JSON list of C-alpha atoms in Angstrom, two decimals:
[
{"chain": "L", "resi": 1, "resn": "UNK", "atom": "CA", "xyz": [18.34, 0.36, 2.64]},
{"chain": "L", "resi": 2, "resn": "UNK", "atom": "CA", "xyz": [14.83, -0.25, 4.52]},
{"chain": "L", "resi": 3, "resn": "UNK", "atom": "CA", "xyz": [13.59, 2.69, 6.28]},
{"chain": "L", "resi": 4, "resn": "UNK", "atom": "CA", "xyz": [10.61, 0.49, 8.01]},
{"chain": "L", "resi": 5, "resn": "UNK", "atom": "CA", "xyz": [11.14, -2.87, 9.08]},
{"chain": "L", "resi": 6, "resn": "UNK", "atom": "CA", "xyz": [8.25, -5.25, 9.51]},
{"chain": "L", "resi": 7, "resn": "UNK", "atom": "CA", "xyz": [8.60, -8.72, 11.96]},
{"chain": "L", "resi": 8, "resn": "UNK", "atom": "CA", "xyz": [8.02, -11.48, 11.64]},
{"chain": "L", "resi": 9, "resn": "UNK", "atom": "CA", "xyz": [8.35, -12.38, 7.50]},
{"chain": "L", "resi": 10, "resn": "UNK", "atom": "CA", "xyz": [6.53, -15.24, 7.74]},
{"chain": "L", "resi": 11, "resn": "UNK", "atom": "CA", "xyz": [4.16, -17.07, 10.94]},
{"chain": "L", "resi": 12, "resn": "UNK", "atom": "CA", "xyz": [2.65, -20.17, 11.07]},
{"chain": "L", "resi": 13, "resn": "UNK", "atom": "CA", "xyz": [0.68, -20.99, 14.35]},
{"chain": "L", "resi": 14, "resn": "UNK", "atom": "CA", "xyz": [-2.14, -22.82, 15.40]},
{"chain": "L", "resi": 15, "resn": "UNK", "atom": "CA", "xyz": [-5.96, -21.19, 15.73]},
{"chain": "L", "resi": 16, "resn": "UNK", "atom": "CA", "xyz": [-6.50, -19.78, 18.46]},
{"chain": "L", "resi": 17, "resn": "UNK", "atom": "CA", "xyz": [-2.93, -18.15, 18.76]},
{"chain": "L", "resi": 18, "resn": "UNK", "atom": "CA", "xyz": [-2.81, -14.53, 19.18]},
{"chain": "L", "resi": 19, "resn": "UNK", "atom": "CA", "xyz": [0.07, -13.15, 17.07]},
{"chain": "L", "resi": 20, "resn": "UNK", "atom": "CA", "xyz": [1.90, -10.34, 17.35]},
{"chain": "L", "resi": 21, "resn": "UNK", "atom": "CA", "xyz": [3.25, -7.96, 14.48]},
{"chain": "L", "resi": 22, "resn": "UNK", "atom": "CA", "xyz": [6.07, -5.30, 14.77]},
{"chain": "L", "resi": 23, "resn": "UNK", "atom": "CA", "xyz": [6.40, -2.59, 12.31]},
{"chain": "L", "resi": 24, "resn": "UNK", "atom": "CA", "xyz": [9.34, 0.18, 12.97]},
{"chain": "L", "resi": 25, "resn": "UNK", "atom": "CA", "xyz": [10.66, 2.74, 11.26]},
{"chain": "L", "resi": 26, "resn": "UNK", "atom": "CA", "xyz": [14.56, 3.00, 11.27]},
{"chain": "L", "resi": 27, "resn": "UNK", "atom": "CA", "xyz": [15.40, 6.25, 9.98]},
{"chain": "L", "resi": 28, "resn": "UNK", "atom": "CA", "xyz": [12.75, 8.32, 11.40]},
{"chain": "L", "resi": 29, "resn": "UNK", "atom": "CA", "xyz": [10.39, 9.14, 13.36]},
{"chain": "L", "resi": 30, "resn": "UNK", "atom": "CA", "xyz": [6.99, 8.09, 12.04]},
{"chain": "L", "resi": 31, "resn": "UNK", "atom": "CA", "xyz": [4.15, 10.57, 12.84]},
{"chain": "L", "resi": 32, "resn": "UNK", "atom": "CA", "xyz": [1.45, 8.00, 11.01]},
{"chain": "L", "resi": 33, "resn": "UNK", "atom": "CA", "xyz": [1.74, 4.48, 10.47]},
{"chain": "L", "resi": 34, "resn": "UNK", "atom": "CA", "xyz": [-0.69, 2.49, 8.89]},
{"chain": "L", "resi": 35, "resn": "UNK", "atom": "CA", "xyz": [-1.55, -0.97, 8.69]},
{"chain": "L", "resi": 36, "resn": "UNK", "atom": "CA", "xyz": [-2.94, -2.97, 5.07]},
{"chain": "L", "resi": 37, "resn": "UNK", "atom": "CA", "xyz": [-3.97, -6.50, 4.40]},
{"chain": "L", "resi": 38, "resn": "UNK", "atom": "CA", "xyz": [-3.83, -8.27, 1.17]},
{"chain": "L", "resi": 39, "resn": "UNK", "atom": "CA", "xyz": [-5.30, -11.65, -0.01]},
{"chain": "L", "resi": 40, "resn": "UNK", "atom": "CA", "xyz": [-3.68, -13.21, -2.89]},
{"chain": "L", "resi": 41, "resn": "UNK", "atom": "CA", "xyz": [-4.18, -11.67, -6.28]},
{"chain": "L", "resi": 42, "resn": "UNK", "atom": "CA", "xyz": [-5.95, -8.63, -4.29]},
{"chain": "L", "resi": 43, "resn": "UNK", "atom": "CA", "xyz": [-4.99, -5.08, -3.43]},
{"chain": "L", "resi": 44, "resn": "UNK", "atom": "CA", "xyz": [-4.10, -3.62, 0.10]},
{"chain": "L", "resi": 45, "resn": "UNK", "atom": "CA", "xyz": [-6.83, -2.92, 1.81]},
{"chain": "L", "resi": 46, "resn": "UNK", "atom": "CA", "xyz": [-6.42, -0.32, 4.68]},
{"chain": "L", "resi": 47, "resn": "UNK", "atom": "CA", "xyz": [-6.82, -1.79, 8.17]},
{"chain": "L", "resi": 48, "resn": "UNK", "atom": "CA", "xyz": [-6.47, 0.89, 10.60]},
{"chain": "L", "resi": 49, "resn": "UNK", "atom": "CA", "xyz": [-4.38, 4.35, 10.55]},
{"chain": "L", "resi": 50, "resn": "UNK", "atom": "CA", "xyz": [-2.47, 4.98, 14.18]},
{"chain": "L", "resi": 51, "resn": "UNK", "atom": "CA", "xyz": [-1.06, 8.45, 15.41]},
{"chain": "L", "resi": 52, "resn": "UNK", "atom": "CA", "xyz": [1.71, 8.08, 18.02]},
{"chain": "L", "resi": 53, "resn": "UNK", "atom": "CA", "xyz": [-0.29, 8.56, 21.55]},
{"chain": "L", "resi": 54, "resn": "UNK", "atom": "CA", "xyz": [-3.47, 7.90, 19.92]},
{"chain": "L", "resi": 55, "resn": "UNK", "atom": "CA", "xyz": [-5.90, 5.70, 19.39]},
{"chain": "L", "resi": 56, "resn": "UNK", "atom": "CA", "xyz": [-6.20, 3.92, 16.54]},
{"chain": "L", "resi": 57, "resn": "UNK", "atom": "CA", "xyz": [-8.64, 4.70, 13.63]},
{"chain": "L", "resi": 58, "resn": "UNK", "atom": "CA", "xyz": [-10.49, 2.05, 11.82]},
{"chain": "L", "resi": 59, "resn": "UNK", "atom": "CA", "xyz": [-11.71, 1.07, 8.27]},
{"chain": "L", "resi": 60, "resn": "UNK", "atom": "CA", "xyz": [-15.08, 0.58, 8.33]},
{"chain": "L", "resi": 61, "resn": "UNK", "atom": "CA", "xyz": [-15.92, -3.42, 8.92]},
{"chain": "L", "resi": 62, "resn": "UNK", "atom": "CA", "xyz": [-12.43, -3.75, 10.55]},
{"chain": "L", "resi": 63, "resn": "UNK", "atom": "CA", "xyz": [-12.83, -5.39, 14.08]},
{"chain": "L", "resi": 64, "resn": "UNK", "atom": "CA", "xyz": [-10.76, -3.34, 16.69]},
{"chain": "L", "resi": 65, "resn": "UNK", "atom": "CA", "xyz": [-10.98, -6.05, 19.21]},
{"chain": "L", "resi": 66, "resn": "UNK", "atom": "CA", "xyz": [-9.75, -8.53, 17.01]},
{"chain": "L", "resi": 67, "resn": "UNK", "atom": "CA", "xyz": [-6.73, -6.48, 15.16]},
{"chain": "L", "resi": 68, "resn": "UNK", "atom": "CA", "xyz": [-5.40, -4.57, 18.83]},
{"chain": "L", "resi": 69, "resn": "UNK", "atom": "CA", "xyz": [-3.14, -1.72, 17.22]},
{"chain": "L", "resi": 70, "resn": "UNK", "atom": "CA", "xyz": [-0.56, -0.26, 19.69]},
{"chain": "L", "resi": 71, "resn": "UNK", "atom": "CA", "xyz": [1.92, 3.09, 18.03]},
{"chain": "L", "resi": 72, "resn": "UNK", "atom": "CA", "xyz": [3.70, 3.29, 21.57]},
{"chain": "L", "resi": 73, "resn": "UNK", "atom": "CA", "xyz": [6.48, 5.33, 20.25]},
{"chain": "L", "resi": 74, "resn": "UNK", "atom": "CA", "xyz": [7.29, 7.46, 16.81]},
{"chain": "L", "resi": 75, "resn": "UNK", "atom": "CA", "xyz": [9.29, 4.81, 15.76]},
{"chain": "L", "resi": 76, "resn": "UNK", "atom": "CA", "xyz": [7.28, 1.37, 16.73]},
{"chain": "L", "resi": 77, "resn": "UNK", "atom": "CA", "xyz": [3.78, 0.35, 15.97]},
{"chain": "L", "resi": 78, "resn": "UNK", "atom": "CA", "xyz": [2.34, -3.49, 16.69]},
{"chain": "L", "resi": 79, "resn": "UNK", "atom": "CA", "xyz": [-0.60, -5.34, 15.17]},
{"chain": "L", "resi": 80, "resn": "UNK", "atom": "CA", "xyz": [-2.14, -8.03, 17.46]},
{"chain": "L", "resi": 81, "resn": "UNK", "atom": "CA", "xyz": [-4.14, -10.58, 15.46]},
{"chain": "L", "resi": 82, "resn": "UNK", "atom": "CA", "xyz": [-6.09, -12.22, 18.83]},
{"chain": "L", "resi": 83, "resn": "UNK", "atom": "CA", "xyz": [-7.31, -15.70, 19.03]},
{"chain": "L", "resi": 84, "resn": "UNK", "atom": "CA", "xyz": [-6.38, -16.31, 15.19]},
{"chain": "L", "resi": 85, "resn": "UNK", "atom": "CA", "xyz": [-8.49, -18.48, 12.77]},
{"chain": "L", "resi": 86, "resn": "UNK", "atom": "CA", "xyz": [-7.84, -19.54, 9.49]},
{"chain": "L", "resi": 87, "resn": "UNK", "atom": "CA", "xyz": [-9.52, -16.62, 8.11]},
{"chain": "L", "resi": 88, "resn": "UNK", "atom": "CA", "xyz": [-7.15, -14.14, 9.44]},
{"chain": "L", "resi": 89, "resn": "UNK", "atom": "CA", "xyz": [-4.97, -15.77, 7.23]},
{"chain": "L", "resi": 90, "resn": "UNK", "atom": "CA", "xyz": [-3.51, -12.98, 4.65]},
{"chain": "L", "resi": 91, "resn": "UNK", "atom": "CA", "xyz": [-0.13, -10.71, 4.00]},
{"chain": "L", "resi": 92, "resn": "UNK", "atom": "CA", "xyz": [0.11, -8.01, 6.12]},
{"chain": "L", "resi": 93, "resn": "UNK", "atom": "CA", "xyz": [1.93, -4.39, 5.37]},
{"chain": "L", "resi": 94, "resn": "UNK", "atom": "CA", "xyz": [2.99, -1.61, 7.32]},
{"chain": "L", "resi": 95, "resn": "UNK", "atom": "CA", "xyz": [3.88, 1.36, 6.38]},
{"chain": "L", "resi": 96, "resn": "UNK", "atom": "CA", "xyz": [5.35, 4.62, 8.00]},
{"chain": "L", "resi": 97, "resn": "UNK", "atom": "CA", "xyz": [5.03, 8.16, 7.33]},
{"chain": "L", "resi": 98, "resn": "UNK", "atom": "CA", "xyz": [7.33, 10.90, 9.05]},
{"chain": "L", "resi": 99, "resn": "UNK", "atom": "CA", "xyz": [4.67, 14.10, 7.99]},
{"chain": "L", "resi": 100, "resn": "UNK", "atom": "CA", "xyz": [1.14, 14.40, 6.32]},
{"chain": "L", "resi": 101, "resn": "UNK", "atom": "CA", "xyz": [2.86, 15.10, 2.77]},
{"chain": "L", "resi": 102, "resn": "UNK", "atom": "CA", "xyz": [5.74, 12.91, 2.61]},
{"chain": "L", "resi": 103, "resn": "UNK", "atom": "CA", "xyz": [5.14, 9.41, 0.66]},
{"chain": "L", "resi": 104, "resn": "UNK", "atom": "CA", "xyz": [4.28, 6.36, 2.73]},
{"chain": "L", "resi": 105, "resn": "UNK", "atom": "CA", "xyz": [7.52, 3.50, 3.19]},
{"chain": "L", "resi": 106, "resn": "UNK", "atom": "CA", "xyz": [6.36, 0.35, 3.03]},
{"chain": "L", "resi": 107, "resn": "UNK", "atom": "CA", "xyz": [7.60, -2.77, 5.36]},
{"chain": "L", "resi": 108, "resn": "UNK", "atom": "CA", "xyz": [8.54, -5.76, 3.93]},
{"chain": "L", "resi": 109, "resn": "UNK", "atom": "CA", "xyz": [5.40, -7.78, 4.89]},
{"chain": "L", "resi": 110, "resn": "UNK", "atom": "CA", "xyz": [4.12, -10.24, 7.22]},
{"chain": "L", "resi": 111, "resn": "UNK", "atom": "CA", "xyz": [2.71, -13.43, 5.78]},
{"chain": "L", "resi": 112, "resn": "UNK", "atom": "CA", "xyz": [0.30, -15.38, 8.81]},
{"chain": "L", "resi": 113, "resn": "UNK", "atom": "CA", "xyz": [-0.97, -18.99, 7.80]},
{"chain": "L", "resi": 114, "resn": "UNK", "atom": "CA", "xyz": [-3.11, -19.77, 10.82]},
{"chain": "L", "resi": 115, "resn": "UNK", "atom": "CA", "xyz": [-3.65, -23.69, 10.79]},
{"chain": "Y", "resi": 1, "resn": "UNK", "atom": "CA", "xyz": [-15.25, 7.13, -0.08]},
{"chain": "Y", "resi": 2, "resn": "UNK", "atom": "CA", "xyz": [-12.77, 7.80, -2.47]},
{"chain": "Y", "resi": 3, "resn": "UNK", "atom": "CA", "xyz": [-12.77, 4.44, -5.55]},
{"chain": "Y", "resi": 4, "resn": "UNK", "atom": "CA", "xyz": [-9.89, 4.36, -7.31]},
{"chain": "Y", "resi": 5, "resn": "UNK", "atom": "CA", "xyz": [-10.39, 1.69, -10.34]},
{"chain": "Y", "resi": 6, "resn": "UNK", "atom": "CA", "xyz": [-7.20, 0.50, -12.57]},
{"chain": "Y", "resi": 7, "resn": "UNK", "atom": "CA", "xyz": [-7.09, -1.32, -15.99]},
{"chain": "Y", "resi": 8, "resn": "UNK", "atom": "CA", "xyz": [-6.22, -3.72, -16.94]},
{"chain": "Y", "resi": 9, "resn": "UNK", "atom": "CA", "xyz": [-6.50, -6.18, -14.18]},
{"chain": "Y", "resi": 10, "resn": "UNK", "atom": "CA", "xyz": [-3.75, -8.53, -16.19]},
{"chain": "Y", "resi": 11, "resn": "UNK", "atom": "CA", "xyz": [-1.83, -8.10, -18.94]},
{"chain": "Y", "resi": 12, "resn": "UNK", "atom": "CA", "xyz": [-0.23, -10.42, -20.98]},
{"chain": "Y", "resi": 13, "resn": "UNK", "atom": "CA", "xyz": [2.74, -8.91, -23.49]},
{"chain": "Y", "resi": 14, "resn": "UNK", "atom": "CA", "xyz": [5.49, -9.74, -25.75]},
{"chain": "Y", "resi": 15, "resn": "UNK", "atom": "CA", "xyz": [8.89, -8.25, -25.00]},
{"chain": "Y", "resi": 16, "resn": "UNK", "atom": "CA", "xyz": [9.37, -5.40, -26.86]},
{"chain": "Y", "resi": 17, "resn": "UNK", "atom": "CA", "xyz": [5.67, -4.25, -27.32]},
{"chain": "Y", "resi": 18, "resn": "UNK", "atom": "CA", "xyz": [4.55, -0.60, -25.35]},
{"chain": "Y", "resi": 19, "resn": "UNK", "atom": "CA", "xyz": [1.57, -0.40, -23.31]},
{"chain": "Y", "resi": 20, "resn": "UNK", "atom": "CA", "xyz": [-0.45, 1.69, -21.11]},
{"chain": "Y", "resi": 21, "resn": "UNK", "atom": "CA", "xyz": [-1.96, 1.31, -18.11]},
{"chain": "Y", "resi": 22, "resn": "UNK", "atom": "CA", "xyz": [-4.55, 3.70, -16.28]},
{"chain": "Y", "resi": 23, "resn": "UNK", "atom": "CA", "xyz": [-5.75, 4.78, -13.04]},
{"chain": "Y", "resi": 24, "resn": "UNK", "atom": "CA", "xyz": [-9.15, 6.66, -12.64]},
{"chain": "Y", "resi": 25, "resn": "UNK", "atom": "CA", "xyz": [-10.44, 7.63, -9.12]},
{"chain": "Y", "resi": 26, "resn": "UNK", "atom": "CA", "xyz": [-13.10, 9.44, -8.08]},
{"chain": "Y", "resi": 27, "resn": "UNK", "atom": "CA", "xyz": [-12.59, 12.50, -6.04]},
{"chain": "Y", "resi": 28, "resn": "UNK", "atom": "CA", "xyz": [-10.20, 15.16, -6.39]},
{"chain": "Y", "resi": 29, "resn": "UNK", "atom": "CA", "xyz": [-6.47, 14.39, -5.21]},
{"chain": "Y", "resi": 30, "resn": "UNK", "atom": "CA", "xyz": [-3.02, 15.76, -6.45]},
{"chain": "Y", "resi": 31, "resn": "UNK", "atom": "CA", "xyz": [-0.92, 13.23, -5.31]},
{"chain": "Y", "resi": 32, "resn": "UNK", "atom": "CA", "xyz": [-0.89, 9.81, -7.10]},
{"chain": "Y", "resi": 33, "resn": "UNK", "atom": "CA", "xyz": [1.50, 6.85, -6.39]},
{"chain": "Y", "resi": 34, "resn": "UNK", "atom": "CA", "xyz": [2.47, 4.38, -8.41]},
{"chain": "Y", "resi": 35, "resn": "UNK", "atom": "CA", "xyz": [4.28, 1.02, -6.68]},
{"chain": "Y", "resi": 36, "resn": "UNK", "atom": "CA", "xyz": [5.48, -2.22, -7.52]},
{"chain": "Y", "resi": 37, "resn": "UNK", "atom": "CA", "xyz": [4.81, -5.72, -6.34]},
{"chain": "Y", "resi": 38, "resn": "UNK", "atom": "CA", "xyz": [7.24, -8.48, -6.90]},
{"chain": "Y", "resi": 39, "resn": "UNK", "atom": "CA", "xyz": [5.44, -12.22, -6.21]},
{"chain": "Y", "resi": 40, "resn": "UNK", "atom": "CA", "xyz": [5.40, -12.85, -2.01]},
{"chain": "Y", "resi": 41, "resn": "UNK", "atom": "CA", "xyz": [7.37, -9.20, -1.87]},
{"chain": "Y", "resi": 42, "resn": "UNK", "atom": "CA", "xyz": [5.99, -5.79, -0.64]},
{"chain": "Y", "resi": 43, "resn": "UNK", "atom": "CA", "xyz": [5.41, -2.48, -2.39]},
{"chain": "Y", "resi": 44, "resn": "UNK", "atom": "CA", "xyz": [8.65, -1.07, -3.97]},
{"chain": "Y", "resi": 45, "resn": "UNK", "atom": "CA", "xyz": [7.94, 3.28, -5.05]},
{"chain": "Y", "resi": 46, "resn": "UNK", "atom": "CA", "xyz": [8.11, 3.61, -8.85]},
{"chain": "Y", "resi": 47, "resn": "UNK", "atom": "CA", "xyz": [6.59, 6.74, -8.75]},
{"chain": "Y", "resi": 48, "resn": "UNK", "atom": "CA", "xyz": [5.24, 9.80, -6.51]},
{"chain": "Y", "resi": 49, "resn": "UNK", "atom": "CA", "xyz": [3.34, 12.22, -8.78]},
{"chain": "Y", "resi": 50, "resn": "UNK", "atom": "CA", "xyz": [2.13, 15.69, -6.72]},
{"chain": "Y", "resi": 51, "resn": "UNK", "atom": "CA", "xyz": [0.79, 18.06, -9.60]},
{"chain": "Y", "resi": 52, "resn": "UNK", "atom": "CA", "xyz": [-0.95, 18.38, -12.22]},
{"chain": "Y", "resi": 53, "resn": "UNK", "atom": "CA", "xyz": [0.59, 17.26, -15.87]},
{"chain": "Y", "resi": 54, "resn": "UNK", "atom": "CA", "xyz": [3.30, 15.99, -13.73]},
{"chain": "Y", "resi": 55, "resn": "UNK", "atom": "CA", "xyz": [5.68, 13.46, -15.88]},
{"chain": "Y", "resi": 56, "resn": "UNK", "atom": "CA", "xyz": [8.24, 11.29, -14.71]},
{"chain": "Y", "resi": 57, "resn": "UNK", "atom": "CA", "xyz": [10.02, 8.77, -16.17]},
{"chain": "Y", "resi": 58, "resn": "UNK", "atom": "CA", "xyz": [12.53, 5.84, -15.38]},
{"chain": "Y", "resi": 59, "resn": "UNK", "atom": "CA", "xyz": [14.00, 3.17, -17.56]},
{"chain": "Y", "resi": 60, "resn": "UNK", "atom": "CA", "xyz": [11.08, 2.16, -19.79]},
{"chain": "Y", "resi": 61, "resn": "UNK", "atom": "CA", "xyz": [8.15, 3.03, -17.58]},
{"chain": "Y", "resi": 62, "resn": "UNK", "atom": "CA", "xyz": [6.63, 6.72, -17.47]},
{"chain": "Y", "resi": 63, "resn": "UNK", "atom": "CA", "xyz": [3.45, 7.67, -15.78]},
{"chain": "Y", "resi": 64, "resn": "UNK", "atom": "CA", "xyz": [1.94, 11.06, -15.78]},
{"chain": "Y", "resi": 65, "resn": "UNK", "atom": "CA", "xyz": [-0.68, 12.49, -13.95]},
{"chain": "Y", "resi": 66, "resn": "UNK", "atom": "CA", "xyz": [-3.89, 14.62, -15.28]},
{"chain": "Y", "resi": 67, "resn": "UNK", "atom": "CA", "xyz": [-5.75, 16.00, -11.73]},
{"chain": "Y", "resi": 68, "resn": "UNK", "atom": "CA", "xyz": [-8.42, 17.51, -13.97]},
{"chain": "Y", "resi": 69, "resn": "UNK", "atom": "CA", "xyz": [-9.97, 13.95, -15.35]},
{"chain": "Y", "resi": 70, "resn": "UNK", "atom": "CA", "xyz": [-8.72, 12.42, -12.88]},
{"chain": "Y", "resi": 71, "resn": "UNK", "atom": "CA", "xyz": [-6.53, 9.97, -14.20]},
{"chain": "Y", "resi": 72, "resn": "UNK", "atom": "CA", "xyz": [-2.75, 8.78, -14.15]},
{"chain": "Y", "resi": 73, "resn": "UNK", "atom": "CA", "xyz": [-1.47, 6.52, -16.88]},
{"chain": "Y", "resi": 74, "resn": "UNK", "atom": "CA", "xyz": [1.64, 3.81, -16.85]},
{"chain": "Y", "resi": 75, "resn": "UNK", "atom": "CA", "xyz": [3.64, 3.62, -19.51]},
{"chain": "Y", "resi": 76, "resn": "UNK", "atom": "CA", "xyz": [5.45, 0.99, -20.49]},
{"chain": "Y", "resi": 77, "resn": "UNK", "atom": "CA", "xyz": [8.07, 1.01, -23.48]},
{"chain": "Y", "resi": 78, "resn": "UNK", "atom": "CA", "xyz": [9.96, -1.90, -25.19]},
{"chain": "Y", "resi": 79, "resn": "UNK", "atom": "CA", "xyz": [8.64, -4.41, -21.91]},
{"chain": "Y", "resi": 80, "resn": "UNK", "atom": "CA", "xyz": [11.49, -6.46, -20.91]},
{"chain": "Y", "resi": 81, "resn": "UNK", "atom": "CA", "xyz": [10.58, -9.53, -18.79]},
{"chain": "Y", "resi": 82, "resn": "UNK", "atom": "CA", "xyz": [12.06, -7.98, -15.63]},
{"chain": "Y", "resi": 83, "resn": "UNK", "atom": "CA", "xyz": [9.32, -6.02, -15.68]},
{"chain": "Y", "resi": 84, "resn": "UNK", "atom": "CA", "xyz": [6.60, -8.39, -15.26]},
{"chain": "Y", "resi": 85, "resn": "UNK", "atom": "CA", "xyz": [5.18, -7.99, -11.51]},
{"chain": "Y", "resi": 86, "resn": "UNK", "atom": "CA", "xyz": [1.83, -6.46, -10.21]},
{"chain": "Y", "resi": 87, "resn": "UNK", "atom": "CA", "xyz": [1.63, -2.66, -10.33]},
{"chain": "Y", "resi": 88, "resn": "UNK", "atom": "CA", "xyz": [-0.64, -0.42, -7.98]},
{"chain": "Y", "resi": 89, "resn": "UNK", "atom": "CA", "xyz": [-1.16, 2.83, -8.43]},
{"chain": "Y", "resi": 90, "resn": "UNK", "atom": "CA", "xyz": [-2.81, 4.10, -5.16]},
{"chain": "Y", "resi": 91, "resn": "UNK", "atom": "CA", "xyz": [-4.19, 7.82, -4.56]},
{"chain": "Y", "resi": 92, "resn": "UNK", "atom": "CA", "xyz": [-4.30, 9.74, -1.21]},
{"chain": "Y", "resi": 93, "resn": "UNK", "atom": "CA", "xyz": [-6.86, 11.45, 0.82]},
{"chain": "Y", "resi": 94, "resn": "UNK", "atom": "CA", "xyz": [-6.61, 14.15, 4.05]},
{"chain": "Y", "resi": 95, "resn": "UNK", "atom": "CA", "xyz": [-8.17, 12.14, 6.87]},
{"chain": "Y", "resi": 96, "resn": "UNK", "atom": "CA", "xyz": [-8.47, 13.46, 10.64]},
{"chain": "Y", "resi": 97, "resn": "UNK", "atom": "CA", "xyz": [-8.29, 11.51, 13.54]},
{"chain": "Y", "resi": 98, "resn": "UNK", "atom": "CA", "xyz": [-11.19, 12.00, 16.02]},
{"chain": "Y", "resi": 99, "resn": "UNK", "atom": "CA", "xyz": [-11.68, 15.18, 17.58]},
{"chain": "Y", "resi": 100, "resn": "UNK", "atom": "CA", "xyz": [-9.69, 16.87, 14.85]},
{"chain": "Y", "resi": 101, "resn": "UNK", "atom": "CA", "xyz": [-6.65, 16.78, 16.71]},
{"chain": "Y", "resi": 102, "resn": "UNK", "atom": "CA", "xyz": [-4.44, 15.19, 13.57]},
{"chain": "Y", "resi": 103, "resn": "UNK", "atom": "CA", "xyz": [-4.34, 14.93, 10.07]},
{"chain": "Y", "resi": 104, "resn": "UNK", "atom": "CA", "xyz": [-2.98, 12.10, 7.67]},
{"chain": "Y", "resi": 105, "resn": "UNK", "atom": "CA", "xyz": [-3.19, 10.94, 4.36]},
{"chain": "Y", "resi": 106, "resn": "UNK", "atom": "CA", "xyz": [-5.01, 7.25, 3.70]},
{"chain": "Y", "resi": 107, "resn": "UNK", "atom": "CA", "xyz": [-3.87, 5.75, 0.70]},
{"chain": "Y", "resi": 108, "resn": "UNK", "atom": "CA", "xyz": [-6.56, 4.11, -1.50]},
{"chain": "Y", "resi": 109, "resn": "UNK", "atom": "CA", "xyz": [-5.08, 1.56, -3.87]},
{"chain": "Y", "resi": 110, "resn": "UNK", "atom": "CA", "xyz": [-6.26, 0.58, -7.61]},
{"chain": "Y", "resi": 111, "resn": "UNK", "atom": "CA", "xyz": [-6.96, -2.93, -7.91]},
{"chain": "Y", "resi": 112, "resn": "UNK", "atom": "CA", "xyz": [-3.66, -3.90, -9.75]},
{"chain": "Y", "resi": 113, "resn": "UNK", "atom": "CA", "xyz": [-2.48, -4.56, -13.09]},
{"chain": "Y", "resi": 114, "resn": "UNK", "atom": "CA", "xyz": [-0.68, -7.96, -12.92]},
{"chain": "Y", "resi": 115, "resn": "UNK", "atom": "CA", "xyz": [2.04, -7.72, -16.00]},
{"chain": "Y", "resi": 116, "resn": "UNK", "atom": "CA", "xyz": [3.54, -10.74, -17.58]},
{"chain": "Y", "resi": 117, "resn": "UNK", "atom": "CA", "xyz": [5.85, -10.24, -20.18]},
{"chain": "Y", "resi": 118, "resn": "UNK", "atom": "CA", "xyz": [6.83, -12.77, -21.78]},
{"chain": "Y", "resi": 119, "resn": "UNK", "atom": "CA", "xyz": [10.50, -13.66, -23.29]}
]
């Protein structure tokens, strides 16, 4: 079964929405999580990497202000996509590590169609 | 910044055929990933590959992993159309958060090899 479980599958909302992502892991407690985008017919590209207690770490060119990361516990991290446009538009992925050399599990995805 | 480059971007194949698909990156790593990616789905682990000459296998894929040049290679024999999906192989790297205080391992994903095989 899942070990990470991503929600919502699927939001549509309006621009100017602020939308908020859950990503948890279920069987363990996640040290790292980390947070990818993906256009379509495009790899994941890494967003942000979040320690439990920490802040977040960001790709380069990745706007913290806009894509508000928040690993309150070992076993829940949130994405906040704030004041959404169209362009924010994309599939996004969680995924959840319990130590530094364990493989990444992957959430289920979030798609966000901002209208 | 670590580039990890995959061919070929698409592949087109006739059930039954065998092909190969690589993954070069650029700096020393000795763990290399291979996932799946089903249409609208997320990542599904095919395969976790941590040494050098490392070889695993399941069904009819196989990848293997050569740290020295850098490269891991997908293997597909007698395709089946089940198999057709987009594969990633992705590569990790030691990070540290500031001030030192953690470490973690960033994934850095190939571009993808979208697979079509057809009946």
């Amino acid at each position: 079964g899942a070990v990470v479980s991503q929600h919502p599958s699927w939001v549509i909302c309006k621009s100017g929405t602020s939308v908020k992502i859950e990503c948890r892991s279920l069987d363990f407690q996640a040290t790292t999580m980390f947070w990818y985008r993906q256009f379509p017919k495009q790899s994941l590209m890494l967003m942000a990497t979040s320690n439990e207690g920490s802040k977040a770490t960001y790709e380069q060119g990745v706007e913290k202000d806009k894509f508000l990361i928040n690993h309150a516990s070992l076993t829940l991290s949130t994405l906040t996509v704030t004041s959404a446009h169209p362009e924010d538009s994309s599939f996004y992925i969680c995924s959840a590590r319990f130590r530094g050399n364990q493989p990444q599990h992957f959430g289920d995805g979030t798609r966000l169609s901002i209208l | 910044e670590l580039k990890v480059e995959q061919n070929p971007l698409f592949l087109s194949m006739q059930e039954g055929k065998n092909y190969t698909i690589y993954c070069n990156y650029s700096t020393t790593s000795d763990r290399l990933y291979w996932y799946r990616q089903d249409p609208g789905k997320s990542l599904e682990s095919l395969f976790v590959l941590l040494s050098n000459g490392a070889v695993k296998q399941e069904g009819r894929l196989m990848a293997s992993l050569d740290t020295k040049a850098r490269l891991s290679t997908l293997h597909i024999t007698a395709a089946v159309h089940d198999l057709s999906a987009t594969y990633f192989c992705a590569v990790d790297m030691i990070g540290r958060f500031p001030g030192g205080r953690y470490n973690f391992n960033k994934f850095y994903f190939g571009s993808g090899t979208k697979l079509n095989v057809k009946p």
